[in-house]
PDB file of C-alpha atoms in Angstrom:
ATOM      1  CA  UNK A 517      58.930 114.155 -12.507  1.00 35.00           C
ATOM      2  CA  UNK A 518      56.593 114.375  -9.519  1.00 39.00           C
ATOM      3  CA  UNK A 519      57.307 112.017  -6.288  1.00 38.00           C
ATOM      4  CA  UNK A 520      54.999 109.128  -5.645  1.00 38.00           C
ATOM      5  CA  UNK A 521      54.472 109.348  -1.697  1.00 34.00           C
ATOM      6  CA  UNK A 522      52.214 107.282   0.358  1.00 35.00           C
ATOM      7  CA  UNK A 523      49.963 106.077  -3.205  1.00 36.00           C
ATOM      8  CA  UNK A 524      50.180 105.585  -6.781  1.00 40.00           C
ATOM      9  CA  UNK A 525      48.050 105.518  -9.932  1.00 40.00           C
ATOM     10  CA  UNK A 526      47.087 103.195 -12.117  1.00 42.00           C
ATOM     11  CA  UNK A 527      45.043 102.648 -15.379  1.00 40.00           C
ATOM     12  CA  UNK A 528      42.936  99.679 -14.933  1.00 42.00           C
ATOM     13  CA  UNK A 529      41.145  99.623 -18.260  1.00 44.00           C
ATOM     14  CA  UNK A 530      39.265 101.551 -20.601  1.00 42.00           C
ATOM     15  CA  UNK A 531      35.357 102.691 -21.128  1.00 44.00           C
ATOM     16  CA  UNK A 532      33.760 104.566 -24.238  1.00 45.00           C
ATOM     17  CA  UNK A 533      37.761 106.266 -24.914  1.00 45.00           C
ATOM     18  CA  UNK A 534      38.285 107.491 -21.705  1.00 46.00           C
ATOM     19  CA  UNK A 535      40.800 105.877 -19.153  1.00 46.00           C
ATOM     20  CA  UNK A 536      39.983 104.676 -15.696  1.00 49.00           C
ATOM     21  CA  UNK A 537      41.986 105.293 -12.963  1.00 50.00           C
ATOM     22  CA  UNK A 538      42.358 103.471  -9.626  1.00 49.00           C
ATOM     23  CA  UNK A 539      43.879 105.228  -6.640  1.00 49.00           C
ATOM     24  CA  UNK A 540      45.841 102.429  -4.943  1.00 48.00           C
ATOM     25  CA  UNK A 541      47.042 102.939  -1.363  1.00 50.00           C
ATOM     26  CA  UNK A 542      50.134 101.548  -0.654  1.00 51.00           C
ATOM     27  CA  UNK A 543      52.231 102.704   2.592  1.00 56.00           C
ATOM     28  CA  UNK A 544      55.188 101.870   0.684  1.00 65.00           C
ATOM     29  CA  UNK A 545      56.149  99.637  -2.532  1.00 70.00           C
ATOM     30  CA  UNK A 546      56.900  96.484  -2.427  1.00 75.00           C
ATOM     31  CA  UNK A 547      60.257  95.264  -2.009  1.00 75.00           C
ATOM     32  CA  UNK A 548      59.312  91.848  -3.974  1.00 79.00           C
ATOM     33  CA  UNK A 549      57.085  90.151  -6.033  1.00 83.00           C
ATOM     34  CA  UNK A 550      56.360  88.043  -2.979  1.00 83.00           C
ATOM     35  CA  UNK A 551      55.218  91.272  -0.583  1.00 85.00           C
ATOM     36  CA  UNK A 552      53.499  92.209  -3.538  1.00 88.00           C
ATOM     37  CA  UNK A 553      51.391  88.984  -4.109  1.00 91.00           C
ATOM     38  CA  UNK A 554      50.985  89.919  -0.203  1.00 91.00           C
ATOM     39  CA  UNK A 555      48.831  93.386  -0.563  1.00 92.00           C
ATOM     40  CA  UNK A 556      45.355  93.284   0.003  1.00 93.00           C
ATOM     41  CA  UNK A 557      45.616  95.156  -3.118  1.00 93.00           C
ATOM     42  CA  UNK A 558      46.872  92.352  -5.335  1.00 95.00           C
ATOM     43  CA  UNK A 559      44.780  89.693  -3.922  1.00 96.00           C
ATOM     44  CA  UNK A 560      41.536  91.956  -4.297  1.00 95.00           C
ATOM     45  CA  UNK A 561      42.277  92.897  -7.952  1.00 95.00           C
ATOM     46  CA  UNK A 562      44.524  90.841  -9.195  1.00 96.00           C
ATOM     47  CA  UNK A 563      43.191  91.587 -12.391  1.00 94.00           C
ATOM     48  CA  UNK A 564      44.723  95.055 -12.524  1.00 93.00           C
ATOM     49  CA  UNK A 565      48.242  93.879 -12.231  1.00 93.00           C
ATOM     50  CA  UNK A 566      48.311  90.790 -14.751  1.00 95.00           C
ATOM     51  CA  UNK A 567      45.597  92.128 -17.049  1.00 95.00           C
ATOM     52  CA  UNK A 568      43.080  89.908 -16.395  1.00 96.00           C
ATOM     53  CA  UNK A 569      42.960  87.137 -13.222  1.00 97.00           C
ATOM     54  CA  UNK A 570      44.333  84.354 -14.697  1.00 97.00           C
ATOM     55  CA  UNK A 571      46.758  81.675 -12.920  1.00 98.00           C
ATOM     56  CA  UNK A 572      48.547  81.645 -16.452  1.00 97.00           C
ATOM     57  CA  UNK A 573      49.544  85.422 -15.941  1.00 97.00           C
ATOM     58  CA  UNK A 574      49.852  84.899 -12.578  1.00 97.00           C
ATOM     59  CA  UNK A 575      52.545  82.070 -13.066  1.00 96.00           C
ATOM     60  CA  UNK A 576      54.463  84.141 -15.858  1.00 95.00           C
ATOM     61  CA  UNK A 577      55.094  87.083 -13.331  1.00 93.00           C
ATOM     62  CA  UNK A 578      56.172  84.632 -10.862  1.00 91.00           C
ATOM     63  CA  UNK A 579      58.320  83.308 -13.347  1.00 90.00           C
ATOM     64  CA  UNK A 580      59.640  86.311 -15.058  1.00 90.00           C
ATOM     65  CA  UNK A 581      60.281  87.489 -11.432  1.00 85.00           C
ATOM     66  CA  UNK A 582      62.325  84.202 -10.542  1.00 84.00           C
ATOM     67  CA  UNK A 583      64.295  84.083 -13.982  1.00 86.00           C
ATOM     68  CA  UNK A 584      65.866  87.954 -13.021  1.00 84.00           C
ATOM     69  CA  UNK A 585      66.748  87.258  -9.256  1.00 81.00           C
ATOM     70  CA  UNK A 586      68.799  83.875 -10.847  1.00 80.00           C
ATOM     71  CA  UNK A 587      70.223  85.510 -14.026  1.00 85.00           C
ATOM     72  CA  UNK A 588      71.430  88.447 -12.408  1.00 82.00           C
ATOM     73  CA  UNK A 589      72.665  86.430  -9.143  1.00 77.00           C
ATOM     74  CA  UNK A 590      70.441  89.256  -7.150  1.00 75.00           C
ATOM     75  CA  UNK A 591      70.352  88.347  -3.867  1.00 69.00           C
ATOM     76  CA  UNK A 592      66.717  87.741  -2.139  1.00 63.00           C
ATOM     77  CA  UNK A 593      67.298  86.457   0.823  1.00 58.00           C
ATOM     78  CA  UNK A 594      63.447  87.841   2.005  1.00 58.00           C
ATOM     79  CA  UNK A 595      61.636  85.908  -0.389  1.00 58.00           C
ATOM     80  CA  UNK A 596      60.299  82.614  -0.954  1.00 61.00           C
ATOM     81  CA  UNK A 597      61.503  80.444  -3.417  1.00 68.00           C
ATOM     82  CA  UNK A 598      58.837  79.145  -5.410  1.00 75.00           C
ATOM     83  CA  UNK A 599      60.932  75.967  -5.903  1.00 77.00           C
ATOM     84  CA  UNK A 600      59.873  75.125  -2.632  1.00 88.00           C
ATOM     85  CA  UNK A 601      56.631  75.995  -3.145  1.00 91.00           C
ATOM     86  CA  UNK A 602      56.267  73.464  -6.020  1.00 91.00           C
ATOM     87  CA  UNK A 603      57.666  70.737  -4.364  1.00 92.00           C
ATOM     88  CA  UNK A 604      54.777  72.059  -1.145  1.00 95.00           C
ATOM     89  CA  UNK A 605      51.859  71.749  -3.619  1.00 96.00           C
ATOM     90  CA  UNK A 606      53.265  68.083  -5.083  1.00 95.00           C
ATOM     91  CA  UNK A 607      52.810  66.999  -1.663  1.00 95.00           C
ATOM     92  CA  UNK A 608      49.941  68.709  -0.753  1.00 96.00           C
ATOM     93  CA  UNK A 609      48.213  67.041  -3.992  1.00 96.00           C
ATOM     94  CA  UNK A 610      49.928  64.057  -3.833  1.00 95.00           C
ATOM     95  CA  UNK A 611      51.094  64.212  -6.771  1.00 95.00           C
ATOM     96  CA  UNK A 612      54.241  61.828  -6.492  1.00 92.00           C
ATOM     97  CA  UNK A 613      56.721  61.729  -9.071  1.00 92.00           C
ATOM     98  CA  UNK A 614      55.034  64.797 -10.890  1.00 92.00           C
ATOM     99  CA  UNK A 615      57.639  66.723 -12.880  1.00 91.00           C
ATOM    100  CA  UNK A 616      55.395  69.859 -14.084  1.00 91.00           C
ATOM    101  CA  UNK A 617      54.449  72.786 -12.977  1.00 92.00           C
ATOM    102  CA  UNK A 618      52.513  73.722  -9.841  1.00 95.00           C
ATOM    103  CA  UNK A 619      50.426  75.990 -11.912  1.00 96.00           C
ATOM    104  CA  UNK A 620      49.293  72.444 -13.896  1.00 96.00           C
ATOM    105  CA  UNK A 621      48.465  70.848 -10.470  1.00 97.00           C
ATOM    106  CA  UNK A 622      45.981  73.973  -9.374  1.00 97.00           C
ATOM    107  CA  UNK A 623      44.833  74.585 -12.592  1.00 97.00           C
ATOM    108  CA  UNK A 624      43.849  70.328 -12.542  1.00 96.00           C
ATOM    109  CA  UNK A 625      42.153  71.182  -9.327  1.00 97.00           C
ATOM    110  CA  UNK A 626      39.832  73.541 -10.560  1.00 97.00           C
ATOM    111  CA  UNK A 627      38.804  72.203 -13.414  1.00 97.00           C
ATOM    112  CA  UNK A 628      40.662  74.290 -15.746  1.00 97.00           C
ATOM    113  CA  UNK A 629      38.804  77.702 -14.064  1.00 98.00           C
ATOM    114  CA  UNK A 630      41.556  79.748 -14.270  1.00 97.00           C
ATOM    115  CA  UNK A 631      40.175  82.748 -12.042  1.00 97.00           C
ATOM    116  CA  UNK A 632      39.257  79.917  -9.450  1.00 98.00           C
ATOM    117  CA  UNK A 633      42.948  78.773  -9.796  1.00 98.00           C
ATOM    118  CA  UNK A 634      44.029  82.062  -8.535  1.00 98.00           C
ATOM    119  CA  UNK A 635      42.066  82.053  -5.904  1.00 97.00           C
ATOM    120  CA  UNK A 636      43.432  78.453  -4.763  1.00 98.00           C
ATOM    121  CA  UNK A 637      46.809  79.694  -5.446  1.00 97.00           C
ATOM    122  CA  UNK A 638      46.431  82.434  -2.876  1.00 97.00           C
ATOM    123  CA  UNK A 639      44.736  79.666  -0.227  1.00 97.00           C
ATOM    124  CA  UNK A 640      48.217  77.461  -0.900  1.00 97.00           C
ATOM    125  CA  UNK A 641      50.773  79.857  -1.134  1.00 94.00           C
ATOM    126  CA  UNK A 642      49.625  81.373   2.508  1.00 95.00           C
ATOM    127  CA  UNK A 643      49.265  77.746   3.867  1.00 96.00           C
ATOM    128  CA  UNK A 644      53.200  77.039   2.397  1.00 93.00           C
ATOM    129  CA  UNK A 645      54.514  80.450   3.710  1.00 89.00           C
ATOM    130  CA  UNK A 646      52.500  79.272   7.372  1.00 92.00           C
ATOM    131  CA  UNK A 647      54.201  76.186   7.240  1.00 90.00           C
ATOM    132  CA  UNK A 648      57.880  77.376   6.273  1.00 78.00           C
TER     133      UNK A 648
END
């Protein structure tokens, strides 16, 4: 198997049977989901690494992500726990007693525009990590 150095390559979708491929330049890979969600690369096309940009996908990496690092008791120390980031957005919407998800809260925001709710996500998660 060849070595990935300094990039790797990804399909990122498909046109009349033939793949296309996108050269991504990463200096090296992400330790966690939460460096990753910090690459230019992910926040340009975030598209290419959910499928589509949708705060739904977006969520279930999150998610996914969080539900390993607690059922395997890996220790994370680095990254943020979205927990906190919840609780952030409930304040930052007022949102009181609110007991869903923050996803629900962004997603209310943008009037159910899921590729705008991305967006917004990336403006609030950077304003939580600024303020932590």
């Amino acid at each position: 198997m060849e070595k990935i150095k300094d990039s790797c390559l990804q399909t990122v979708g498909f046109k009349q049977d033939r793949v296309i491929n996108m050269k991504v330049e990463l200096t090296e890979f992400p330790k966690s989901i939460f460096e990753l969600i910090d690459t230019k690369s992910f926040r340009e096309r975030p598209g290419m690494y959910l499928g589509q940009k949708n705060i739904d996908l977006l969520s279930a990496m999150i998610e996914g992500y969080q539900y390993a690092i607690d059922s395997y008791e890996i220790l994370d120390d680095k990254s943020i726990r979205f927990e906190k980031f919840r609780d952030w957005v409930v304040n930052f919407y007022n949102a009181g007693e609110y007991t869903g998800s923050w996803k629900h809260l962004i997603l209310d925001d943008c009037n159910g525009d899921s590729q705008k709710a991305v967006d917004t996500f990336f403006n609030l998660y950077d304003r939580f990590k600024a303020e932590e």
